[in-house]
CSV table of C-alpha atoms in Angstrom, one decimal:
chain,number,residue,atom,x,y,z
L,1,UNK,CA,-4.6,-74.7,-12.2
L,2,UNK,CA,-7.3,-72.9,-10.3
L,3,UNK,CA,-5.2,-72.5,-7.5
L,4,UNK,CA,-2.4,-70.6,-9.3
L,5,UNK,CA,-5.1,-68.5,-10.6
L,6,UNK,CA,-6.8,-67.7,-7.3
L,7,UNK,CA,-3.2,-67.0,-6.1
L,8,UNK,CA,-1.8,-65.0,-8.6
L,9,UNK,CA,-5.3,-63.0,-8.4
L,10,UNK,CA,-4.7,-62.4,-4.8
L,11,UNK,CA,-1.0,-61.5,-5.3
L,12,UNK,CA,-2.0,-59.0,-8.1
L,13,UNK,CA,-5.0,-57.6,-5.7
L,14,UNK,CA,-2.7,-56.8,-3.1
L,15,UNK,CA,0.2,-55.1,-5.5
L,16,UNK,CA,-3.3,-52.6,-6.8
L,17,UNK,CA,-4.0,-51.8,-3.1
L,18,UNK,CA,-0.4,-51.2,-2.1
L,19,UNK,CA,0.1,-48.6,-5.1
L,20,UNK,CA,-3.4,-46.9,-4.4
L,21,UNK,CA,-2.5,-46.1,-0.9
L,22,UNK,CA,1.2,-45.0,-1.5
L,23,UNK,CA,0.3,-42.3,-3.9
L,24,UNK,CA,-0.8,-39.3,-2.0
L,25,UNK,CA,-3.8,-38.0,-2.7
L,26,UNK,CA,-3.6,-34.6,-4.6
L,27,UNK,CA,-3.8,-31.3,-2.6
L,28,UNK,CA,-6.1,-29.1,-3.9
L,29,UNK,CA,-4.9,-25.5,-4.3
L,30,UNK,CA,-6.1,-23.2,-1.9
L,31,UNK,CA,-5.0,-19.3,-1.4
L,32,UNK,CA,-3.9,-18.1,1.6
L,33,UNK,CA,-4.3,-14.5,2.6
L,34,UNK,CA,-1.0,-12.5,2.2
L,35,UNK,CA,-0.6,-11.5,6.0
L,36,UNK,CA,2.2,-9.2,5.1
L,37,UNK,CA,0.3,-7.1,2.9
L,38,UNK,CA,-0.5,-3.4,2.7
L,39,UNK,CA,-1.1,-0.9,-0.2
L,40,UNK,CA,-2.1,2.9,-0.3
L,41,UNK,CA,-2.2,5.1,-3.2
L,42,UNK,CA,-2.5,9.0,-3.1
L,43,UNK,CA,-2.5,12.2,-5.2
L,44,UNK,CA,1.2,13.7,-4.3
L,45,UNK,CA,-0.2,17.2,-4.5
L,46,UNK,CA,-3.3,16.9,-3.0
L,47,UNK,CA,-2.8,14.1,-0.5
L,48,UNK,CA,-5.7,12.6,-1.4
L,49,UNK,CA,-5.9,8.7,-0.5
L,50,UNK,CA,-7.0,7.3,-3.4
L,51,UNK,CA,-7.1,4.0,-2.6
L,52,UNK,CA,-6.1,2.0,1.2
L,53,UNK,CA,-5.9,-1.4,1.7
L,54,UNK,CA,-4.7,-2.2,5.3
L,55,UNK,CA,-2.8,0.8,5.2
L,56,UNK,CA,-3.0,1.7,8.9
L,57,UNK,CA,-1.2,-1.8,9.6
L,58,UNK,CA,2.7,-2.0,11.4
L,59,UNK,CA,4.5,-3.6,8.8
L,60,UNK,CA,8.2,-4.1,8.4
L,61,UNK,CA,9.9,-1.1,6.3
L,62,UNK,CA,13.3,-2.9,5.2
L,63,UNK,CA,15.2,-0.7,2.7
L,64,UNK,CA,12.8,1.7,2.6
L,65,UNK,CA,14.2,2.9,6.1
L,66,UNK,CA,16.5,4.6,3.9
L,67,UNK,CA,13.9,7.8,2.9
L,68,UNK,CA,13.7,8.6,6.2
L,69,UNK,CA,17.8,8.4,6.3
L,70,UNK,CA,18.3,10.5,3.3
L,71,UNK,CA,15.6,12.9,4.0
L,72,UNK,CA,17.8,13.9,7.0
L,73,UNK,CA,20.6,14.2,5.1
L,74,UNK,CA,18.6,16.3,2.6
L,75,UNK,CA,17.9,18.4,5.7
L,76,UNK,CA,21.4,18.3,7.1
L,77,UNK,CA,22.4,19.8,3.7
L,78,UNK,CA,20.1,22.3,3.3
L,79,UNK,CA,20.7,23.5,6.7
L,80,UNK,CA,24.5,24.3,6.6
L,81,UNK,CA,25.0,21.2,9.1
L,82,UNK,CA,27.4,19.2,6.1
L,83,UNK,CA,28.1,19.4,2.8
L,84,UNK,CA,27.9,17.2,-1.0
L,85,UNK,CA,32.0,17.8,-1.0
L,86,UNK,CA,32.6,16.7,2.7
L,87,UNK,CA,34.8,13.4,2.9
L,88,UNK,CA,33.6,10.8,5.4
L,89,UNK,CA,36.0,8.4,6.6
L,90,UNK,CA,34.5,4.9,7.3
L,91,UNK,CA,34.1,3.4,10.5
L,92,UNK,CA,34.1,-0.1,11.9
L,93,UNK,CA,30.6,-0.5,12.4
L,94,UNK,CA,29.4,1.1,9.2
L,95,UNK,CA,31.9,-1.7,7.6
L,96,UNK,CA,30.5,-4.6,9.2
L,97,UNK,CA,27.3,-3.8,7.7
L,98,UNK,CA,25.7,-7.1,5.9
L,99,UNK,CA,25.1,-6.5,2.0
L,100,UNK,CA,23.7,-4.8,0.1
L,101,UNK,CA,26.7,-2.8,0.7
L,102,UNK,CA,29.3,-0.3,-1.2
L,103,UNK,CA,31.8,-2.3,0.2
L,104,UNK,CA,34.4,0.0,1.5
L,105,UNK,CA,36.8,-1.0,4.4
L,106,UNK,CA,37.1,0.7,7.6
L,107,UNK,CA,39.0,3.9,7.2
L,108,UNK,CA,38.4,4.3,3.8
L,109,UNK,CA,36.9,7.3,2.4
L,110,UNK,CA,34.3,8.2,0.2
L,111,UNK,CA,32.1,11.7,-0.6
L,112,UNK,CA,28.6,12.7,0.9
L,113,UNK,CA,27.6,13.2,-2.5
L,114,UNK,CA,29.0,9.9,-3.4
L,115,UNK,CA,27.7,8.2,-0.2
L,116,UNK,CA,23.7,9.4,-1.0
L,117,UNK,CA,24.1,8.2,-4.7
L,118,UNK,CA,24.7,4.8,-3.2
L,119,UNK,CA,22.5,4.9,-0.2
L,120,UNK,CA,19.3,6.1,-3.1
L,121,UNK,CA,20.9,3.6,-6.2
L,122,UNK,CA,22.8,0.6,-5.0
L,123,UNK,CA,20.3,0.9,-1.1
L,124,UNK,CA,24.4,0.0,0.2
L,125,UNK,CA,23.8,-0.7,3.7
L,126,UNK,CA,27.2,0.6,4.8
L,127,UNK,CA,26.9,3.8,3.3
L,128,UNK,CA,23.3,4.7,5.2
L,129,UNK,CA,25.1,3.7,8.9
L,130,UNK,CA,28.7,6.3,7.2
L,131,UNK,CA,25.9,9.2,6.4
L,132,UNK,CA,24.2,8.5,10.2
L,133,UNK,CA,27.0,9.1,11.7
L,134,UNK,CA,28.5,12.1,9.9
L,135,UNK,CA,25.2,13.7,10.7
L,136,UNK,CA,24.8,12.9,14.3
L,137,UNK,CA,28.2,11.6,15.4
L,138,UNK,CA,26.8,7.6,15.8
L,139,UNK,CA,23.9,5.5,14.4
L,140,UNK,CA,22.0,5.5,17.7
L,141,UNK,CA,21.7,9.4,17.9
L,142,UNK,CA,20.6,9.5,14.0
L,143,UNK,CA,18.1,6.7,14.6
L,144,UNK,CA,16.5,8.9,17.7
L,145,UNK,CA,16.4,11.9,15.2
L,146,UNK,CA,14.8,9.9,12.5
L,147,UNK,CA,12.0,8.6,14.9
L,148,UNK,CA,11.4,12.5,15.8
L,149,UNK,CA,11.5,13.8,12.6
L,150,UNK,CA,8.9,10.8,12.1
L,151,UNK,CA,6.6,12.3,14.6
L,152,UNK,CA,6.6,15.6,13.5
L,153,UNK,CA,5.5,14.6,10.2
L,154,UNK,CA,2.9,12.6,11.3
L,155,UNK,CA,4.1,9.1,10.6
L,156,UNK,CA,2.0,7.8,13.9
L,157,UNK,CA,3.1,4.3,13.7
L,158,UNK,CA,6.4,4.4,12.4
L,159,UNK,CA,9.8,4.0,15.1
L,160,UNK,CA,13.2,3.6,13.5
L,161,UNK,CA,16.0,1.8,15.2
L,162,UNK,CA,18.6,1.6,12.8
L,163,UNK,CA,19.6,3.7,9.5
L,164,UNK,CA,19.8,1.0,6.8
L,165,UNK,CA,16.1,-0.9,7.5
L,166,UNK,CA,18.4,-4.3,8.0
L,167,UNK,CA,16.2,-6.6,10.7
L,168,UNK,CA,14.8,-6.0,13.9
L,169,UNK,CA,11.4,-6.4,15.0
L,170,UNK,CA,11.3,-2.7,16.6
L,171,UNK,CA,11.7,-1.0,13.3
L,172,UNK,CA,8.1,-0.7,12.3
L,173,UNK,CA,6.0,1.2,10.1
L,174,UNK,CA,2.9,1.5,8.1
L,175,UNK,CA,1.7,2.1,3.9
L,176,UNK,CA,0.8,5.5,5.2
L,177,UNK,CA,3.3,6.5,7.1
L,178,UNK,CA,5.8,5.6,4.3
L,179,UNK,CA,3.2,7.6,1.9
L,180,UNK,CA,3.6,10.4,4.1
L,181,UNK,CA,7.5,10.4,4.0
L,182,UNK,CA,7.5,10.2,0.3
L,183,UNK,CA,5.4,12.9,0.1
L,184,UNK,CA,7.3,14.9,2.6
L,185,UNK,CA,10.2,14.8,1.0
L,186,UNK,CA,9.1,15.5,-2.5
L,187,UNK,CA,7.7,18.8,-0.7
L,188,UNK,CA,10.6,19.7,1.3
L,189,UNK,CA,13.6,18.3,-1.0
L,190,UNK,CA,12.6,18.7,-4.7
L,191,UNK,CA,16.3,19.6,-5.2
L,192,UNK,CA,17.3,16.6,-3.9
L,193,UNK,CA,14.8,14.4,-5.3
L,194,UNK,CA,16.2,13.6,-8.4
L,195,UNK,CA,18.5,11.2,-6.6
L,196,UNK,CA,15.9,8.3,-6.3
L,197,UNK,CA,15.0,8.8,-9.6
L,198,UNK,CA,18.6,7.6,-11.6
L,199,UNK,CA,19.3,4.5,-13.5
L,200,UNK,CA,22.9,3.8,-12.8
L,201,UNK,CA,25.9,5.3,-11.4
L,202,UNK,CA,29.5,4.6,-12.0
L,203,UNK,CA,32.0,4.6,-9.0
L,204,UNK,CA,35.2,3.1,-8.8
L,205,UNK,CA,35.2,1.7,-12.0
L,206,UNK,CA,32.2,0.2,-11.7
L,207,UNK,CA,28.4,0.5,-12.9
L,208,UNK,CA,25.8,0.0,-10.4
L,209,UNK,CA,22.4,-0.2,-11.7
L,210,UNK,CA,19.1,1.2,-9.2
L,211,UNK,CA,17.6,-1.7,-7.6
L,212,UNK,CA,13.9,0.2,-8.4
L,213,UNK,CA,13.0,-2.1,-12.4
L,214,UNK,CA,10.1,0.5,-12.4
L,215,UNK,CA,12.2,3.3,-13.3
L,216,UNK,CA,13.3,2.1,-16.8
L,217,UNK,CA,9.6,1.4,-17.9
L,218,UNK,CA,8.8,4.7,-19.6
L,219,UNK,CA,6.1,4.9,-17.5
L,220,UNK,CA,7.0,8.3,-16.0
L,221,UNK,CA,8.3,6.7,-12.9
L,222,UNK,CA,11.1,8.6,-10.8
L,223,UNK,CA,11.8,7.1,-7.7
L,224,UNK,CA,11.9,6.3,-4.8
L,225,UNK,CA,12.8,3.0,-3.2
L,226,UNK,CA,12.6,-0.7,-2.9
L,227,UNK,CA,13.2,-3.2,-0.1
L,228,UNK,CA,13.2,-6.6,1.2
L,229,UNK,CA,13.7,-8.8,4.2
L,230,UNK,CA,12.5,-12.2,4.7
L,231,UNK,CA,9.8,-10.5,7.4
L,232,UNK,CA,9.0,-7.9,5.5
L,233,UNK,CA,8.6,-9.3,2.0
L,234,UNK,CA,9.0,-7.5,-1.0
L,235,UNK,CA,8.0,-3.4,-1.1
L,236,UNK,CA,8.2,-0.3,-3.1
L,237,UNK,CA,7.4,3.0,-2.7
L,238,UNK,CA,7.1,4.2,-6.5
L,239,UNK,CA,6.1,7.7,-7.4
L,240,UNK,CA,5.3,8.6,-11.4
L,241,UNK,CA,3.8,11.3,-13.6
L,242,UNK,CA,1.7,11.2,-16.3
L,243,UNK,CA,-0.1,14.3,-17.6
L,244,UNK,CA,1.6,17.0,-15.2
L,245,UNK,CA,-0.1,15.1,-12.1
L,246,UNK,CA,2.1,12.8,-9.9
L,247,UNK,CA,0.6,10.1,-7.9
L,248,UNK,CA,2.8,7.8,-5.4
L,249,UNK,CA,1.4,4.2,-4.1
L,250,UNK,CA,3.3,2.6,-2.0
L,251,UNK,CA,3.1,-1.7,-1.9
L,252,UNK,CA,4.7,-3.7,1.2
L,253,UNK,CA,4.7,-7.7,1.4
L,254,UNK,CA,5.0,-8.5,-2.4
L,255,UNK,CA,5.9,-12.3,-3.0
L,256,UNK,CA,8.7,-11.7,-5.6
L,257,UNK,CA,10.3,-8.5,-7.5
L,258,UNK,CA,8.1,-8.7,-10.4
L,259,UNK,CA,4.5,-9.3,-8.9
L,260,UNK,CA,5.4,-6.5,-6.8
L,261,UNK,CA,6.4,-4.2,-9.6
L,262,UNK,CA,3.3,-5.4,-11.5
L,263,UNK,CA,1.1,-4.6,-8.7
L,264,UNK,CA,2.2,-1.4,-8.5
L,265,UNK,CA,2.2,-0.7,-11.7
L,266,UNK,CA,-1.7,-1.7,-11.9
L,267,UNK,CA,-2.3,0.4,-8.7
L,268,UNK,CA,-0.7,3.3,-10.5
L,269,UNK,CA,-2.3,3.3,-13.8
L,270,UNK,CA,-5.3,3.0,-12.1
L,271,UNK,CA,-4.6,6.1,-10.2
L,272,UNK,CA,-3.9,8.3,-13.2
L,273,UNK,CA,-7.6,6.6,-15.0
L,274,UNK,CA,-9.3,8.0,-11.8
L,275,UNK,CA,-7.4,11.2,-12.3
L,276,UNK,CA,-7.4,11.2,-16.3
L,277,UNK,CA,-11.4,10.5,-15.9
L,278,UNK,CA,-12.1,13.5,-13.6
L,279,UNK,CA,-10.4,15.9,-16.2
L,280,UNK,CA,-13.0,14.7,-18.9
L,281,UNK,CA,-16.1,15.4,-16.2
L,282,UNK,CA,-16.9,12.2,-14.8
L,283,UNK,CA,-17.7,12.3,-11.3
L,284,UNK,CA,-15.9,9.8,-8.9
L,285,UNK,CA,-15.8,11.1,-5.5
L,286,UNK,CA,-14.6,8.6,-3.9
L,287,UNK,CA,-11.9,6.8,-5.7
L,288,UNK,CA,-11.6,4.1,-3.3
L,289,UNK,CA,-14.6,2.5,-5.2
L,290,UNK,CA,-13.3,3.2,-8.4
L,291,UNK,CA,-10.4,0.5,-7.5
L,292,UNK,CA,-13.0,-1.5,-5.6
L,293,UNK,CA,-14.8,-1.7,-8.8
L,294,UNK,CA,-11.7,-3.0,-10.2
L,295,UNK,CA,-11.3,-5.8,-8.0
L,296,UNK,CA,-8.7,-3.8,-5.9
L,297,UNK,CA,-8.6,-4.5,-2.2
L,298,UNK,CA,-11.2,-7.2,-2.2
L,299,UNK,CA,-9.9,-10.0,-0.3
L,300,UNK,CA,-9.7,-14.1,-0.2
L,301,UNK,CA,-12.4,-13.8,2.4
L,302,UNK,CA,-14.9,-13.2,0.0
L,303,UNK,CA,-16.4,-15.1,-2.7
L,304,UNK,CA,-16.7,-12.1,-5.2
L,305,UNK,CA,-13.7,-12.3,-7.9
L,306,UNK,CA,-10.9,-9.7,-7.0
L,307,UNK,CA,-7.0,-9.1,-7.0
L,308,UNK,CA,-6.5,-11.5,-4.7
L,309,UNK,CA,-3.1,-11.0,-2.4
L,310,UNK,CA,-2.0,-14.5,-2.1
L,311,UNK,CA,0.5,-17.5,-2.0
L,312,UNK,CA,-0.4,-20.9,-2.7
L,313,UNK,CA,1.0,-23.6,-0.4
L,314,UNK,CA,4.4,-24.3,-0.2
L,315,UNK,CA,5.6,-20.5,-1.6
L,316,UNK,CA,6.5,-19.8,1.8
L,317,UNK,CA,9.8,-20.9,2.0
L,318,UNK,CA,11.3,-18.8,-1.0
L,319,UNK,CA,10.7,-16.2,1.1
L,320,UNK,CA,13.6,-16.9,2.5
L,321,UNK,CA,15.5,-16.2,-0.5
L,322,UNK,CA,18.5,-13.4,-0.2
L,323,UNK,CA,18.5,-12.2,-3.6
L,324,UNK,CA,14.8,-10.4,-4.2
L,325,UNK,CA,15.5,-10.7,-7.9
L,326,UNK,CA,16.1,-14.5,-7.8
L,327,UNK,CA,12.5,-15.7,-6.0
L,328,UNK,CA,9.9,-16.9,-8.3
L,329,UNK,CA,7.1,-16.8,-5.4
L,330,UNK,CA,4.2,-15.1,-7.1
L,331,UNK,CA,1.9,-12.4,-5.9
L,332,UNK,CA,-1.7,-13.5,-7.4
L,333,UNK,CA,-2.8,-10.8,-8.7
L,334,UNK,CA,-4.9,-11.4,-12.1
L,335,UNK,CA,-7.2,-9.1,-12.7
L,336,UNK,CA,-11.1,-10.0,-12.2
L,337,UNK,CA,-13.9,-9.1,-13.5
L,338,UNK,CA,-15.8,-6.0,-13.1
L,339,UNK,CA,-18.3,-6.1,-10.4
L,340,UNK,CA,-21.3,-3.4,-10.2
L,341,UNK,CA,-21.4,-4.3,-6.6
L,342,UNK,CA,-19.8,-1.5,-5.2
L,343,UNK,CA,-22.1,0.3,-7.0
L,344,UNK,CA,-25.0,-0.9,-6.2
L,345,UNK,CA,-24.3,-0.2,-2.6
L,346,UNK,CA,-23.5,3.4,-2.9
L,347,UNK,CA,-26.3,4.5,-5.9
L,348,UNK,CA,-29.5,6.3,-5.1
L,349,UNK,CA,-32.7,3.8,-5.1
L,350,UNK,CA,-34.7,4.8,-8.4
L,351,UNK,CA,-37.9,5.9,-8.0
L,352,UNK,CA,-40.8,3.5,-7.4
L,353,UNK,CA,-43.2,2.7,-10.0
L,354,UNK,CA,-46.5,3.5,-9.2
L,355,UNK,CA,-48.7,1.0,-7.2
L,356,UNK,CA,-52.4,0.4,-6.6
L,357,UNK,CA,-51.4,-1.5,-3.1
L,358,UNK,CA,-52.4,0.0,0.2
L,359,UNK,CA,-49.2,2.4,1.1
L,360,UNK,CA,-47.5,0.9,4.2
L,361,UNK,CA,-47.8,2.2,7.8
L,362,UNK,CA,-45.5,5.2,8.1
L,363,UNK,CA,-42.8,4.2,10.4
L,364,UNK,CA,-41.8,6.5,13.2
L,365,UNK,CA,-39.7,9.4,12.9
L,366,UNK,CA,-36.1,9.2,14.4
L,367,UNK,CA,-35.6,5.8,12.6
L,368,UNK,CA,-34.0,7.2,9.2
L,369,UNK,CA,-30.8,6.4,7.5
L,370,UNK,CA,-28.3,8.6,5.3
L,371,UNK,CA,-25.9,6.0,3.4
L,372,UNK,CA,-23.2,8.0,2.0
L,373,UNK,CA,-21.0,5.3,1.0
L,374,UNK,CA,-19.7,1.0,1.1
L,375,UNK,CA,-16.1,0.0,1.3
L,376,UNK,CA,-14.1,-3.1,2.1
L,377,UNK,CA,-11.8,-1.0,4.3
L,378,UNK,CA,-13.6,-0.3,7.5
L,379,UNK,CA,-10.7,2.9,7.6
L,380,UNK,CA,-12.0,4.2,4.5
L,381,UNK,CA,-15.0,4.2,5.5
L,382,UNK,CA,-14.8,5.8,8.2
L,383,UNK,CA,-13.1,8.6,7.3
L,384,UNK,CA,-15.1,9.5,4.9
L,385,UNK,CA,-18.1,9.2,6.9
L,386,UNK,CA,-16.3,11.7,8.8
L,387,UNK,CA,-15.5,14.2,5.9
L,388,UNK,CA,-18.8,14.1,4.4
L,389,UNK,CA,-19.7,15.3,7.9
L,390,UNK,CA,-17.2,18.0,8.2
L,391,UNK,CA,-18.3,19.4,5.0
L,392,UNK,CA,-22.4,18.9,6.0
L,393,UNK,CA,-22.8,19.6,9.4
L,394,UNK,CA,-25.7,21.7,8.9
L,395,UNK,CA,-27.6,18.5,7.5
L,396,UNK,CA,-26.9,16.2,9.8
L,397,UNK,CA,-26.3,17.7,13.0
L,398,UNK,CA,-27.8,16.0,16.0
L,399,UNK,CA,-27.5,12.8,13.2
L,400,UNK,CA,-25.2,9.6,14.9
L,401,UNK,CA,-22.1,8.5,12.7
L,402,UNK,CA,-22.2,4.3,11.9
L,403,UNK,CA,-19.9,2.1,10.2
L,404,UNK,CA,-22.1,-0.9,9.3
L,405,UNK,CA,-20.7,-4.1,8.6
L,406,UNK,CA,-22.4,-5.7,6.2
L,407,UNK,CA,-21.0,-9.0,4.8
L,408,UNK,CA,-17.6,-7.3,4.2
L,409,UNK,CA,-19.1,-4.0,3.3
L,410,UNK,CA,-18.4,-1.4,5.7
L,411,UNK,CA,-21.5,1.1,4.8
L,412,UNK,CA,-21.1,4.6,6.1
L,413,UNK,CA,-24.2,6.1,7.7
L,414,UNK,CA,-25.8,8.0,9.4
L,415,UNK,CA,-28.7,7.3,11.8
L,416,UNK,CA,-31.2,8.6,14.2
L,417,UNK,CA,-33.0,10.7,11.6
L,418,UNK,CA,-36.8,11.2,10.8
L,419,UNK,CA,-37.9,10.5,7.0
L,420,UNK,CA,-38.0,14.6,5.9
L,421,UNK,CA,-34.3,15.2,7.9
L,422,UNK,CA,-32.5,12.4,5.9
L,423,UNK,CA,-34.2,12.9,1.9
L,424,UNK,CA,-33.2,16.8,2.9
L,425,UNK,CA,-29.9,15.9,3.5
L,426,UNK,CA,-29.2,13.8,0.4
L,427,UNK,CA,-30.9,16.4,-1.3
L,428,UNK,CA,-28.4,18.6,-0.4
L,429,UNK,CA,-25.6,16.1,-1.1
L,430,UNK,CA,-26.7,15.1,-4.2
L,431,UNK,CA,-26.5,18.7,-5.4
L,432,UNK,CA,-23.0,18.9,-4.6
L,433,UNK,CA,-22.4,15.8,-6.4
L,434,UNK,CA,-22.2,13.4,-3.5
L,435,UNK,CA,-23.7,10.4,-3.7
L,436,UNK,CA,-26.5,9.5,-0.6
L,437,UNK,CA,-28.8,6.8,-0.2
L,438,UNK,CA,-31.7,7.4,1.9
L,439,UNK,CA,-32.1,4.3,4.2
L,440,UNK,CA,-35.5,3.2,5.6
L,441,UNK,CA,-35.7,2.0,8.4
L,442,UNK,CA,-36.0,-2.1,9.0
């Protein structure tokens, strides 16, 4: 009897371990930085960067190629070169174009004006190549003008190799750029604006609904485009206004439709507080920190909470997915909470409270510090370094220009000052509202 115990014991103790080790040990959750992302918001009318988050990064422009292609239409028009009434005839090669597409077969026929309302609406693949080549003759040609007309507007990272923004690894841009083309043709086109900004359009019997969900919100959006590739991820450029003030933000690398759209439409609203905050009085300078405060643009590299741009593990593949409205990958994006840290960094130092200690040695003169602002974008940063500049030379001439890195803040400064030099200067800053730090030396 005690055997058939000790065995059925053993037989038991063996079944326990077997189990133990089969079951996998759970994974624990950990976010991965969104490589593909890149945001920038700005005032339309001033072009004002309110807010930049790897914005100066080559990124992928899928559908969103298709500004560029319709702004030279726009131009086209407006120049004599064709007309809304002109009747293009379809070739082979704007057939063969992959979906989204309009559909028509070579040698079929269609409008300009009809051809735009699906390039803008339905983002028809086939109907951006049929508009390149009735403006230039073939795709190539239009794709070398679209790369010029890049350059003279200033899109410095941008080249365009094809109309349509299907895939290839050449076509490149960045947030910027694309925020400078949005507000180029808003400028340049207002008359021809207003086709980014419809719901639906009927043609050949048909209703074809704008692939931009933003624009039935009530939320004073009107325009401009989406895209998606499996590279490029999910983007928008969105423009809106609220109040008589427009602001457009552009968002590339989303995870899914709506995490996208919600992301934008947080980067947006916060935009018009900024702006709706300024009417009343309240002085934000720099509105990069305003979003910083918000948890905007602080990244999975730091332990601080923050809209975090992420996937968890395994969301990779649904990238993959051919319909943008069918993915439920999720862009991690809950809001956190409000951090004075931003703050801190850029505030004045209060005044000391009196002391009976011995004062310290002075320190030598040449050894001061003007800090003028903290970001998380080294860009921003630096550019505004280099505005307060423009706008103070008198007070810090002969001053040096720093970018300090300091655990993820990049501090703007300026060095090589003696004690009387730099409290001057923010003297002088903090009467035209700017906010300075004075920084003594270590």
């Amino acid at each position: 009897m005690a055997l058939i115990l000790r065995r059925t014991l053993a037989v038991f103790s063996i079944l326990l371990t077997l189990s133990l080790t089969a079951a996998p040990a759970a994974t624990p959750v950990v976010a991965q930085e969104n490589l593909r992302y890149a945001a920038i918001v700005i005032d339309a009318e001033s072009g004002e960067v309110m807010f930049a988050r790897h914005a100066d990064a080559r990124r992928y422009p899928a559908s969103i190629t298709k500004v560029m292609t319709l702004y030279l239409v726009f131009e086209a028009l407006e120049q004599g070169k064709i007309k809304l009434d002109d009747v293009i005839r379809v070739s082979a090669h704007a057939a063969s174009q992959p979906p989204s597409k309009l559909g028509l077969a070579a040698g079929q026929t269609i409008t300009v004006q009809d051809a735009i309302h699906a390039t803008a609406i339905r983002s028809a693949n086939d109907m951006a190549v049929a508009l390149a080549e009735h403006v230039a003759g073939s795709e190539s040609r239009f794709t070398a003008m679209m790369t010029l007309k890049a350059e003279e507007l200033g899109m410095t990272q941008t080249r365009y190799v094809n109309a349509n923004g299907l895939p290839d690894s050449r076509q490149l841009t960045s947030a910027r750029d694309l925020a400078v083309l949005c507000r180029a043709l808003l400028r340049d086109f207002p008359q021809h604006y207003r086709y980014f900004g419809v719901n639906s359009w009927f043609y050949g019997g048909r209703e074809y609904r704008n692939t931009n969900g933003l624009l039935s919100t009530g939320q004073g959006y009107d325009g401009i485009k989406t895209g998606f590739t499996n590279a490029s991820g999910y983007n928008l450029a969105a423009s809106a206004v609220r109040d008589g003030r427009r602001i457009i933000t552009i968002v590339l690398g989303g995870r899914s439709t709506a995490s996208r759209n919600e992301h934008v439409a947080s980067l947006m609203s916060t935009g018009f507080e900024v702006a709706a905050r300024r009417r009343g009085g309240e002085r934000i300078e720099v509105a990069q920190t305003f979003f910083e405060q918000r948890g905007f643009g602080i990244g999975p590299e730091t332990t601080e909470g923050g809209v975090l741009y992420a996937a968890l593990p395994g969301d990779a593949a649904a990238g993959s997915r051919a319909d943008p409205e069918d993915s439920d990958v999720r862009l991690v994006s809950a809001p956190a909470p409000r951090t004075d840290r931003t703050g801190e960094l850029n505030r004045q130092p209060t005044a000391p409270a009196p002391s009976t200690r011995r004062s310290t040695p002075p320190v030598p003169a040449g050894l001061w510090s003007v800090q003028v602002g903290a970001f998380r974008d080294e860009t921003v940063a630096r550019d505004w370094l280099n505005e307060v500049d423009r706008r103070f030379r008198a007070q810090f001439r002969g001053a040096d220009r720093r970018v300090v890195n300091a655990s993820g803040w990049f501090r703007s400064r300026f060095t090589g000052m003696t004690e009387d030099a730099a409290r001057a200067a923010c003297a002088a800053l903090d009467a035209r509202n700017v906010t300075c730090q004075v920084v003594r030396p270590d």
